[in-house]
Each structure stands twice: as structure tokens, then as C-alpha cells.
PDB file of C-alpha atoms in Angstrom:
ATOM      1  CA  MET J   1      -7.871  21.510 -19.677  1.00 57.00           C
ATOM      2  CA  THR J   2      -6.689  19.292 -22.195  1.00 62.00           C
ATOM      3  CA  SER J   3      -6.911  19.658 -25.976  1.00 64.00           C
ATOM      4  CA  ASP J   4      -9.972  17.686 -26.235  1.00 66.00           C
ATOM      5  CA  GLY J   5     -11.637  20.204 -23.867  1.00 66.00           C
ATOM      6  CA  MET J   6     -11.719  17.753 -20.990  1.00 65.00           C
ATOM      7  CA  THR J   7     -10.813  18.951 -17.364  1.00 65.00           C
ATOM      8  CA  ILE J   8      -8.629  16.827 -15.206  1.00 61.00           C
ATOM      9  CA  GLU J   9      -8.998  16.743 -11.641  1.00 65.00           C
ATOM     10  CA  LEU J  10      -6.877  13.825 -10.889  1.00 67.00           C
ATOM     11  CA  VAL J  11      -3.281  13.582 -11.793  1.00 70.00           C
ATOM     12  CA  GLN J  12      -1.206  10.251 -11.638  1.00 72.00           C
ATOM     13  CA  HIS J  13       2.283  10.268 -10.099  1.00 75.00           C
ATOM     14  CA  THR J  14       5.009   7.763 -10.330  1.00 76.00           C
ATOM     15  CA  VAL J  15       6.678   5.874  -7.458  1.00 79.00           C
ATOM     16  CA  SER J  16       9.526   4.200  -8.635  1.00 80.00           C
ATOM     17  CA  PHE J  17      10.460   0.638  -7.500  1.00 80.00           C
ATOM     18  CA  GLY J  18      13.790   1.903  -5.733  1.00 83.00           C
ATOM     19  CA  HIS J  19      11.511   4.051  -3.723  1.00 84.00           C
ATOM     20  CA  GLY J  20       9.557   1.196  -2.558  1.00 83.00           C
ATOM     21  CA  ALA J  21      12.766  -1.101  -1.962  1.00 84.00           C
ATOM     22  CA  ILE J  22      14.345   1.670   0.194  1.00 87.00           C
ATOM     23  CA  TYR J  23      11.129   2.126   2.338  1.00 88.00           C
ATOM     24  CA  TRP J  24      10.646  -1.461   3.071  1.00 87.00           C
ATOM     25  CA  SER J  25      14.370  -2.027   3.673  1.00 89.00           C
ATOM     26  CA  ILE J  26      14.215   0.712   6.299  1.00 92.00           C
ATOM     27  CA  LEU J  27      10.743  -0.248   7.903  1.00 91.00           C
ATOM     28  CA  ILE J  28      11.298  -3.924   8.279  1.00 93.00           C
ATOM     29  CA  PRO J  29      14.778  -3.770  10.069  1.00 95.00           C
ATOM     30  CA  LEU J  30      13.452  -1.078  12.261  1.00 96.00           C
ATOM     31  CA  VAL J  31      10.613  -3.342  13.155  1.00 95.00           C
ATOM     32  CA  VAL J  32      12.787  -6.491  13.589  1.00 96.00           C
ATOM     33  CA  ALA J  33      15.268  -4.694  15.678  1.00 96.00           C
ATOM     34  CA  GLY J  34      12.633  -3.005  17.906  1.00 96.00           C
ATOM     35  CA  SER J  35      10.864  -6.392  18.470  1.00 95.00           C
ATOM     36  CA  LEU J  36      14.295  -8.212  19.274  1.00 95.00           C
ATOM     37  CA  LEU J  37      14.973  -5.405  21.836  1.00 95.00           C
ATOM     38  CA  ILE J  38      11.617  -5.797  23.408  1.00 94.00           C
ATOM     39  CA  PHE J  39      12.031  -9.728  23.460  1.00 92.00           C
ATOM     40  CA  ARG J  40      15.455  -9.385  24.981  1.00 91.00           C
ATOM     41  CA  ARG J  41      14.551  -7.002  27.755  1.00 89.00           C
ATOM     42  CA  ARG J  42      10.868  -8.099  28.654  1.00 86.00           C
ATOM     43  CA  ASP J  43       9.704 -11.212  30.589  1.00 80.00           C
ATOM     44  CA  VAL J  44       8.096 -13.412  28.622  1.00 73.00           C
ATOM     45  CA  LEU J  45       5.564 -14.662  31.233  1.00 66.00           C
TER      46      LEU J  45
ATOM     47  CA  MET F   1     -33.420 -14.277 -36.288  1.00 61.00           C
ATOM     48  CA  ALA F   2     -37.037 -15.747 -36.373  1.00 66.00           C
ATOM     49  CA  ASN F   3     -38.399 -11.995 -36.526  1.00 76.00           C
ATOM     50  CA  HIS F   4     -35.804 -10.541 -38.348  1.00 78.00           C
ATOM     51  CA  ASP F   5     -37.657 -10.455 -41.643  1.00 80.00           C
ATOM     52  CA  LYS F   6     -40.979  -9.212 -39.864  1.00 82.00           C
ATOM     53  CA  TYR F   7     -39.074  -6.337 -38.010  1.00 82.00           C
ATOM     54  CA  GLU F   8     -37.500  -5.285 -41.279  1.00 82.00           C
ATOM     55  CA  ARG F   9     -40.574  -5.273 -43.358  1.00 82.00           C
ATOM     56  CA  ASP F  10     -42.465  -3.340 -40.311  1.00 84.00           C
ATOM     57  CA  CYS F  11     -39.533  -0.752 -40.336  1.00 84.00           C
ATOM     58  CA  ARG F  12     -39.912  -0.249 -44.102  1.00 82.00           C
ATOM     59  CA  ASP F  13     -43.785  -0.030 -43.820  1.00 83.00           C
ATOM     60  CA  THR F  14     -43.441   2.881 -41.358  1.00 84.00           C
ATOM     61  CA  GLY F  15     -41.238   4.805 -43.689  1.00 81.00           C
ATOM     62  CA  GLY F  16     -37.817   3.671 -42.708  1.00 80.00           C
ATOM     63  CA  THR F  17     -34.969   4.003 -45.423  1.00 81.00           C
ATOM     64  CA  PRO F  18     -33.036   0.544 -46.425  1.00 79.00           C
ATOM     65  CA  GLU F  19     -30.036   1.652 -44.653  1.00 79.00           C
ATOM     66  CA  GLU F  20     -31.920   2.143 -41.427  1.00 80.00           C
ATOM     67  CA  CYS F  21     -34.129  -1.006 -41.663  1.00 81.00           C
ATOM     68  CA  THR F  22     -31.432  -3.347 -42.870  1.00 80.00           C
ATOM     69  CA  VAL F  23     -29.743  -5.054 -39.860  1.00 78.00           C
ATOM     70  CA  ALA F  24     -26.522  -7.268 -40.852  1.00 79.00           C
ATOM     71  CA  GLU F  25     -26.578 -10.822 -39.646  1.00 78.00           C
ATOM     72  CA  PRO F  26     -24.775 -10.808 -36.106  1.00 78.00           C
ATOM     73  CA  THR F  27     -21.268 -12.421 -35.967  1.00 78.00           C
ATOM     74  CA  LEU F  28     -19.461 -13.934 -32.934  1.00 74.00           C
ATOM     75  CA  ALA F  29     -17.426 -10.935 -32.433  1.00 72.00           C
ATOM     76  CA  ASP F  30     -20.667  -8.879 -31.627  1.00 75.00           C
ATOM     77  CA  PHE F  31     -21.197 -11.117 -28.588  1.00 76.00           C
ATOM     78  CA  SER F  32     -17.892 -11.334 -27.134  1.00 71.00           C
ATOM     79  CA  VAL F  33     -15.642  -8.997 -25.190  1.00 71.00           C
ATOM     80  CA  ASP F  34     -12.334  -7.848 -26.411  1.00 74.00           C
ATOM     81  CA  SER F  35      -9.732 -10.302 -25.559  1.00 76.00           C
ATOM     82  CA  THR F  36      -7.350  -9.898 -22.733  1.00 80.00           C
ATOM     83  CA  SER F  37      -3.494 -10.454 -23.414  1.00 85.00           C
ATOM     84  CA  PHE F  38      -1.735 -13.103 -21.613  1.00 87.00           C
ATOM     85  CA  ARG F  39       0.590 -10.462 -19.786  1.00 89.00           C
ATOM     86  CA  GLU F  40      -2.398  -8.394 -18.394  1.00 89.00           C
ATOM     87  CA  VAL F  41      -4.321 -11.574 -17.132  1.00 90.00           C
ATOM     88  CA  VAL F  42      -1.292 -13.121 -15.413  1.00 92.00           C
ATOM     89  CA  SER F  43       0.093  -9.975 -14.021  1.00 91.00           C
ATOM     90  CA  THR F  44      -3.126  -9.331 -12.491  1.00 91.00           C
ATOM     91  CA  ALA F  45      -3.586 -12.808 -11.121  1.00 93.00           C
ATOM     92  CA  LEU F  46       0.169 -12.539  -9.616  1.00 92.00           C
ATOM     93  CA  GLU F  47      -0.422  -9.202  -8.009  1.00 90.00           C
ATOM     94  CA  LEU F  48      -3.953 -10.541  -6.505  1.00 92.00           C
ATOM     95  CA  SER F  49      -2.186 -13.912  -5.231  1.00 94.00           C
ATOM     96  CA  ALA F  50       0.750 -11.828  -3.875  1.00 92.00           C
ATOM     97  CA  VAL F  51      -1.856  -9.958  -1.709  1.00 91.00           C
ATOM     98  CA  LEU F  52      -3.665 -12.822  -0.471  1.00 94.00           C
ATOM     99  CA  VAL F  53      -0.597 -15.055   0.156  1.00 96.00           C
ATOM    100  CA  ALA F  54       0.918 -12.235   2.020  1.00 94.00           C
ATOM    101  CA  LEU F  55      -2.047 -11.904   4.230  1.00 94.00           C
ATOM    102  CA  GLY F  56      -2.114 -15.459   4.739  1.00 96.00           C
ATOM    103  CA  ALA F  57       1.573 -15.454   5.699  1.00 96.00           C
ATOM    104  CA  PHE F  58       1.016 -12.590   7.956  1.00 96.00           C
ATOM    105  CA  MET F  59      -1.713 -14.637   9.842  1.00 96.00           C
ATOM    106  CA  ILE F  60       0.441 -17.736   9.940  1.00 96.00           C
ATOM    107  CA  ALA F  61       3.537 -15.847  11.133  1.00 96.00           C
ATOM    108  CA  ALA F  62       1.527 -14.007  14.045  1.00 96.00           C
ATOM    109  CA  SER F  63      -0.105 -17.290  15.151  1.00 96.00           C
ATOM    110  CA  SER F  64       2.991 -19.106  15.266  1.00 95.00           C
ATOM    111  CA  ILE F  65       4.548 -16.678  17.862  1.00 94.00           C
ATOM    112  CA  GLY F  66       1.116 -15.934  19.296  1.00 94.00           C
ATOM    113  CA  ALA F  67       0.456 -19.690  20.117  1.00 94.00           C
ATOM    114  CA  GLU F  68       3.963 -20.301  21.803  1.00 93.00           C
ATOM    115  CA  TYR F  69       2.926 -17.100  24.203  1.00 92.00           C
ATOM    116  CA  SER F  70      -0.366 -18.400  24.964  1.00 92.00           C
ATOM    117  CA  SER F  71       0.597 -22.078  25.585  1.00 92.00           C
ATOM    118  CA  GLY F  72       3.721 -20.946  27.392  1.00 89.00           C
ATOM    119  CA  SER F  73       6.239 -23.116  25.245  1.00 90.00           C
ATOM    120  CA  ILE F  74       8.299 -19.757  24.466  1.00 90.00           C
ATOM    121  CA  ALA F  75       9.047 -19.958  28.086  1.00 88.00           C
ATOM    122  CA  ASN F  76      10.049 -23.756  27.941  1.00 87.00           C
ATOM    123  CA  TRP F  77      12.065 -22.593  24.915  1.00 85.00           C
ATOM    124  CA  LEU F  78      14.036 -20.197  27.121  1.00 87.00           C
ATOM    125  CA  THR F  79      14.267 -22.617  29.805  1.00 88.00           C
ATOM    126  CA  PHE F  80      16.433 -24.766  27.634  1.00 86.00           C
ATOM    127  CA  ILE F  81      18.097 -22.226  25.379  1.00 83.00           C
ATOM    128  CA  PRO F  82      18.430 -18.923  27.622  1.00 84.00           C
ATOM    129  CA  ARG F  83      19.884 -17.022  24.893  1.00 88.00           C
ATOM    130  CA  ARG F  84      16.868 -14.776  23.638  1.00 91.00           C
ATOM    131  CA  GLY F  85      18.866 -13.734  20.288  1.00 92.00           C
ATOM    132  CA  HIS F  86      19.229 -16.853  19.301  1.00 92.00           C
ATOM    133  CA  VAL F  87      15.717 -18.122  19.952  1.00 93.00           C
ATOM    134  CA  PHE F  88      14.270 -14.850  18.034  1.00 94.00           C
ATOM    135  CA  TRP F  89      16.617 -15.308  15.326  1.00 95.00           C
ATOM    136  CA  SER F  90      15.912 -19.101  14.911  1.00 94.00           C
ATOM    137  CA  LYS F  91      12.129 -18.581  14.922  1.00 95.00           C
ATOM    138  CA  LEU F  92      12.397 -15.435  12.539  1.00 96.00           C
ATOM    139  CA  LEU F  93      14.499 -17.110  10.023  1.00 97.00           C
ATOM    140  CA  THR F  94      12.573 -20.293   9.954  1.00 96.00           C
ATOM    141  CA  LEU F  95       9.614 -18.144   9.088  1.00 96.00           C
ATOM    142  CA  ILE F  96      11.187 -16.377   6.551  1.00 97.00           C
ATOM    143  CA  GLY F  97      12.129 -19.482   4.719  1.00 97.00           C
ATOM    144  CA  PHE F  98       8.630 -20.764   5.033  1.00 97.00           C
ATOM    145  CA  ALA F  99       6.997 -17.537   3.737  1.00 97.00           C
ATOM    146  CA  ALA F 100       9.497 -17.573   0.818  1.00 97.00           C
ATOM    147  CA  LEU F 101       8.776 -21.111  -0.049  1.00 97.00           C
ATOM    148  CA  LEU F 102       5.125 -19.979   0.143  1.00 97.00           C
ATOM    149  CA  GLY F 103       5.320 -17.214  -1.874  1.00 96.00           C
ATOM    150  CA  ALA F 104       7.475 -18.980  -4.605  1.00 96.00           C
ATOM    151  CA  PHE F 105       4.778 -21.796  -4.699  1.00 96.00           C
ATOM    152  CA  ALA F 106       1.842 -19.471  -5.159  1.00 96.00           C
ATOM    153  CA  ALA F 107       3.753 -17.336  -7.686  1.00 95.00           C
ATOM    154  CA  THR F 108       4.828 -20.422  -9.558  1.00 96.00           C
ATOM    155  CA  PHE F 109       1.391 -22.041  -9.318  1.00 96.00           C
ATOM    156  CA  VAL F 110      -0.242 -18.967 -10.733  1.00 95.00           C
ATOM    157  CA  LEU F 111       2.177 -18.573 -13.550  1.00 94.00           C
ATOM    158  CA  ALA F 112       1.628 -22.348 -14.601  1.00 95.00           C
ATOM    159  CA  ALA F 113      -1.957 -21.733 -14.437  1.00 95.00           C
ATOM    160  CA  GLY F 114      -1.744 -18.861 -16.796  1.00 93.00           C
ATOM    161  CA  LEU F 115       0.482 -20.902 -19.226  1.00 93.00           C
ATOM    162  CA  VAL F 116      -1.632 -23.890 -19.298  1.00 94.00           C
ATOM    163  CA  LEU F 117      -4.987 -21.583 -19.557  1.00 91.00           C
ATOM    164  CA  ALA F 118      -2.998 -19.709 -22.388  1.00 90.00           C
ATOM    165  CA  ARG F 119      -2.024 -22.893 -24.311  1.00 90.00           C
ATOM    166  CA  LEU F 120      -5.564 -24.413 -23.951  1.00 90.00           C
ATOM    167  CA  HIS F 121      -6.951 -21.185 -25.589  1.00 86.00           C
ATOM    168  CA  ALA F 122      -4.410 -20.793 -28.246  1.00 84.00           C
ATOM    169  CA  SER F 123      -3.582 -17.332 -26.737  1.00 84.00           C
ATOM    170  CA  PRO F 124      -0.006 -16.059 -27.600  1.00 87.00           C
ATOM    171  CA  ILE F 125       2.365 -16.219 -24.547  1.00 86.00           C
ATOM    172  CA  GLU F 126       4.238 -13.057 -24.096  1.00 85.00           C
ATOM    173  CA  SER F 127       6.539 -11.032 -21.521  1.00 86.00           C
ATOM    174  CA  LEU F 128       7.262 -14.261 -19.670  1.00 89.00           C
ATOM    175  CA  ARG F 129      10.426 -12.878 -18.332  1.00 91.00           C
ATOM    176  CA  GLU F 130       8.895  -9.794 -16.968  1.00 90.00           C
ATOM    177  CA  LEU F 131       6.138 -11.775 -15.347  1.00 91.00           C
ATOM    178  CA  ALA F 132       8.859 -14.210 -13.733  1.00 92.00           C
ATOM    179  CA  GLY F 133      10.304 -10.953 -12.282  1.00 90.00           C
ATOM    180  CA  LEU F 134       7.005  -9.835 -11.056  1.00 89.00           C
ATOM    181  CA  GLY F 135       6.444 -13.358  -9.282  1.00 91.00           C
ATOM    182  CA  ALA F 136      10.041 -13.162  -7.869  1.00 91.00           C
ATOM    183  CA  ARG F 137       9.151  -9.676  -6.348  1.00 89.00           C
ATOM    184  CA  SER F 138       5.961 -10.924  -4.857  1.00 90.00           C
ATOM    185  CA  ILE F 139       7.805 -13.411  -2.728  1.00 93.00           C
ATOM    186  CA  LEU F 140       9.725 -10.310  -1.227  1.00 90.00           C
ATOM    187  CA  ALA F 141       6.161  -8.886  -0.361  1.00 89.00           C
ATOM    188  CA  VAL F 142       4.929 -12.307   1.267  1.00 93.00           C
ATOM    189  CA  VAL F 143       8.212 -12.481   3.269  1.00 95.00           C
ATOM    190  CA  GLY F 144       7.834  -8.770   4.458  1.00 93.00           C
ATOM    191  CA  LEU F 145       4.298  -9.269   5.643  1.00 93.00           C
ATOM    192  CA  ALA F 146       5.220 -12.414   7.392  1.00 96.00           C
ATOM    193  CA  VAL F 147       8.199 -10.611   9.353  1.00 96.00           C
ATOM    194  CA  LEU F 148       5.717  -7.885  10.284  1.00 95.00           C
ATOM    195  CA  GLY F 149       2.953 -10.381  11.302  1.00 96.00           C
ATOM    196  CA  PHE F 150       5.794 -12.161  13.497  1.00 96.00           C
ATOM    197  CA  CYS F 151       7.152  -9.162  15.032  1.00 96.00           C
ATOM    198  CA  ILE F 152       3.754  -7.411  15.977  1.00 96.00           C
ATOM    199  CA  ALA F 153       2.539 -10.667  17.422  1.00 96.00           C
ATOM    200  CA  LEU F 154       5.951 -10.885  19.452  1.00 95.00           C
ATOM    201  CA  VAL F 155       5.584  -7.392  20.817  1.00 95.00           C
ATOM    202  CA  THR F 156       1.710  -7.941  21.722  1.00 94.00           C
ATOM    203  CA  ARG F 157       2.133 -11.423  22.943  1.00 92.00           C
ATOM    204  CA  HIS F 158      -1.030 -12.468  21.149  1.00 93.00           C
ATOM    205  CA  THR F 159      -2.217 -13.255  17.787  1.00 94.00           C
ATOM    206  CA  VAL F 160      -5.036 -11.058  18.266  1.00 95.00           C
ATOM    207  CA  GLY F 161      -2.650  -8.113  18.955  1.00 94.00           C
ATOM    208  CA  ALA F 162      -1.298  -8.551  15.172  1.00 95.00           C
ATOM    209  CA  LEU F 163      -4.646  -8.839  13.806  1.00 95.00           C
ATOM    210  CA  GLY F 164      -5.900  -5.957  15.782  1.00 96.00           C
ATOM    211  CA  VAL F 165      -3.128  -3.947  14.308  1.00 95.00           C
ATOM    212  CA  LEU F 166      -4.014  -4.961  10.796  1.00 93.00           C
ATOM    213  CA  LEU F 167      -7.634  -4.111  11.440  1.00 95.00           C
ATOM    214  CA  ALA F 168      -6.521  -0.649  12.823  1.00 95.00           C
ATOM    215  CA  TYR F 169      -4.529  -0.041   9.591  1.00 92.00           C
ATOM    216  CA  VAL F 170      -7.555  -0.868   7.550  1.00 91.00           C
ATOM    217  CA  VAL F 171      -9.573   1.383   9.419  1.00 93.00           C
ATOM    218  CA  VAL F 172      -7.036   4.293   9.248  1.00 91.00           C
ATOM    219  CA  LEU F 173      -6.907   3.417   5.213  1.00 88.00           C
ATOM    220  CA  PHE F 174     -10.448   3.880   4.888  1.00 88.00           C
ATOM    221  CA  LEU F 175     -10.517   7.292   6.752  1.00 89.00           C
ATOM    222  CA  ARG F 176      -7.587   8.279   4.590  1.00 86.00           C
ATOM    223  CA  MET F 177      -8.835   7.449   1.422  1.00 82.00           C
ATOM    224  CA  GLY F 178     -12.385   7.995   2.023  1.00 83.00           C
ATOM    225  CA  ILE F 179     -13.253  10.794   4.388  1.00 83.00           C
ATOM    226  CA  LEU F 180      -9.997  12.717   4.080  1.00 84.00           C
ATOM    227  CA  GLY F 181      -9.261  11.495   0.594  1.00 78.00           C
ATOM    228  CA  GLU F 182      -9.832  14.992  -0.525  1.00 77.00           C
ATOM    229  CA  ARG F 183      -7.327  16.804   1.887  1.00 81.00           C
ATOM    230  CA  GLU F 184      -4.181  17.979  -0.103  1.00 80.00           C
ATOM    231  CA  TRP F 185      -1.836  16.706   3.000  1.00 83.00           C
ATOM    232  CA  ILE F 186      -3.356  13.370   2.965  1.00 83.00           C
ATOM    233  CA  GLN F 187      -2.801  12.954  -0.666  1.00 80.00           C
ATOM    234  CA  ARG F 188       0.865  13.897  -0.324  1.00 81.00           C
ATOM    235  CA  MET F 189       1.247  11.101   2.157  1.00 82.00           C
ATOM    236  CA  THR F 190       0.411   8.367  -0.288  1.00 81.00           C
ATOM    237  CA  PRO F 191       4.055   7.721  -1.650  1.00 81.00           C
ATOM    238  CA  TRP F 192       4.952   7.452   1.793  1.00 83.00           C
ATOM    239  CA  THR F 193       2.259   4.717   2.930  1.00 82.00           C
ATOM    240  CA  PRO F 194       2.526   0.866   2.723  1.00 79.00           C
ATOM    241  CA  GLU F 195      -0.355   0.810   0.388  1.00 75.00           C
ATOM    242  CA  GLY F 196       1.047   3.410  -1.813  1.00 73.00           C
ATOM    243  CA  ILE F 197       4.244   1.559  -1.743  1.00 72.00           C
ATOM    244  CA  TRP F 198       3.251  -2.017  -2.073  1.00 68.00           C
ATOM    245  CA  PRO F 199       2.539  -1.998  -5.963  1.00 56.00           C
ATOM    246  CA  GLN F 200       5.910  -0.795  -6.520  1.00 48.00           C
ATOM    247  CA  SER F 201       7.403  -3.470  -4.204  1.00 49.00           C
ATOM    248  CA  SER F 202       5.506  -6.456  -5.825  1.00 47.00           C
ATOM    249  CA  SER F 203       4.753  -5.542  -9.407  1.00 43.00           C
ATOM    250  CA  THR F 204       6.155  -4.345 -12.652  1.00 38.00           C
ATOM    251  CA  ALA F 205       4.123  -1.453 -12.870  1.00 38.00           C
ATOM    252  CA  THR F 206       6.038   1.983 -13.135  1.00 37.00           C
ATOM    253  CA  ARG F 207       3.229   3.997 -12.336  1.00 41.00           C
ATOM    254  CA  THR F 208       1.147   4.102  -8.937  1.00 42.00           C
ATOM    255  CA  PRO F 209      -2.055   6.010  -9.680  1.00 45.00           C
ATOM    256  CA  TYR F 210      -3.127   8.003  -6.695  1.00 46.00           C
ATOM    257  CA  PRO F 211      -5.469  11.089  -6.683  1.00 46.00           C
ATOM    258  CA  PHE F 212      -3.871  14.297  -6.716  1.00 45.00           C
ATOM    259  CA  ARG F 213      -6.022  17.444  -6.861  1.00 44.00           C
ATOM    260  CA  ARG F 214      -4.295  20.230  -8.852  1.00 41.00           C
TER     261      ARG F 214
END
């Protein structure tokens, strides 16, 4: 309940730029490494 | 305007006070909405263009490798250069360069268009450095989605495979944000989902609004 008498049901949370940068810098190399591994080991036909 | 005097007279005749019946002549401000700042307009345009261009880059990347599989030219490539690592990296790096150029062109175009429009409408130009940073970060988002599109199509061997993964993600997104949106554990996942991270990866916004029930 705020001082204006309003009830807030939704709260905003913050996600930092560093959080996003680390997230993508882990996810994309993982995907690239996985696809390279599959491409090297699997027949293309 | 034609009936203004008549309405005022009728109002007075029906017992209205002068304060109630006297309506001031409308000004231009009464018919126009509040002006939006240059920073707000251009940042919205940059974020929207980043999403559209990134999706375009995803499609182009997926179809570039998907077409090689469907036409058999990837086998031809490997006949001449039987080093798969070299073939993979050459294709991926070419694609990254293309996606970076595409993203840079789109961001520059949107920023330039915003500047031209601001000049035409004599709007004050502000936060140009911040907007340039936003445009630069949108290039990263475009490159990232292009890499993902390339890798998914490479693994599935079909352009449609990458499209299918994208569509499946959209379906999961709707389920997560719609039907399951009220669940607390779903809300706690938001900072760890691509759509929750995306604004922080491409925009200058410091807050990602997402619902979280107290």
C-alpha cells in the first residue's frame, strides 16, 4: 500500500547490462561450440 | 464556432452561471498531444529496428546454411576443402561480418532519419552519444541472433528447422507470459530468459519491467 492509498501488485525488478552481457557471452559460445562439434562429427549428406 | 453564441445563450437561458456557460476559444494546444522528446522517439525506433533487423538476420543466416544443405553444395565444399573446422569458421565469420554491417546500416539509418526529422520539426536534439551507444549495442543483438540462426539451421540441416525452433520459442513465450504468467516460479525465471535479457543487451534502459507478484 503506497502513501496515495494504492495497492501495487506488480513490482519492477532490474536486470543489469552486465547480467545480459554475461548471459549472451555464455549462451552463444556454447551454441557455436555444440554446432561445430556436430558439424565435425556428423555426415553432411 | 458557428453555434458557440447560441450554445452559450441556451446555457444562460437554462439557468447556468456565467462561469459554466462561458467556454474559452480553443487553442492549438487543445487539439494536439504532448510532444515526444527526440531521445524517446529515436530510442524506441532503434529498439524496434534492432528486433526486426535481428529477426531478418536470423532468417538470412539460417537460409544461407540451410540452402547449402538442401542443394548439396556443403558436400561440394567439403570435397574441395576437407577441413570441417575451416569451412565452419569461414562461413560463420562471413555471416558475422554481414550481420554486423546490416545492424550498423540499420542503426545508422534510423539515427540519421531521426536527426533529419528532428531538424525538419525544429525539435531539440539531445542524448546523441547515448543513442549512438544504443545503436552500437543493437549491432551485437543482430549478430547474436544471426549466429543462433546459423547454428540451429546447421544442426537441423534445414532452414525450416531454425524457423521451427523460433516458432516453438514463441509458443513457449506465450505460455510462459500468458497462461503460466501468474506463477511465481515462472516470474522468477524472467531474468534468465532471452526476452528478459534482450532489452539489457540492446538498449540503454537500466530497468527491465517484468511482473512480480508480492
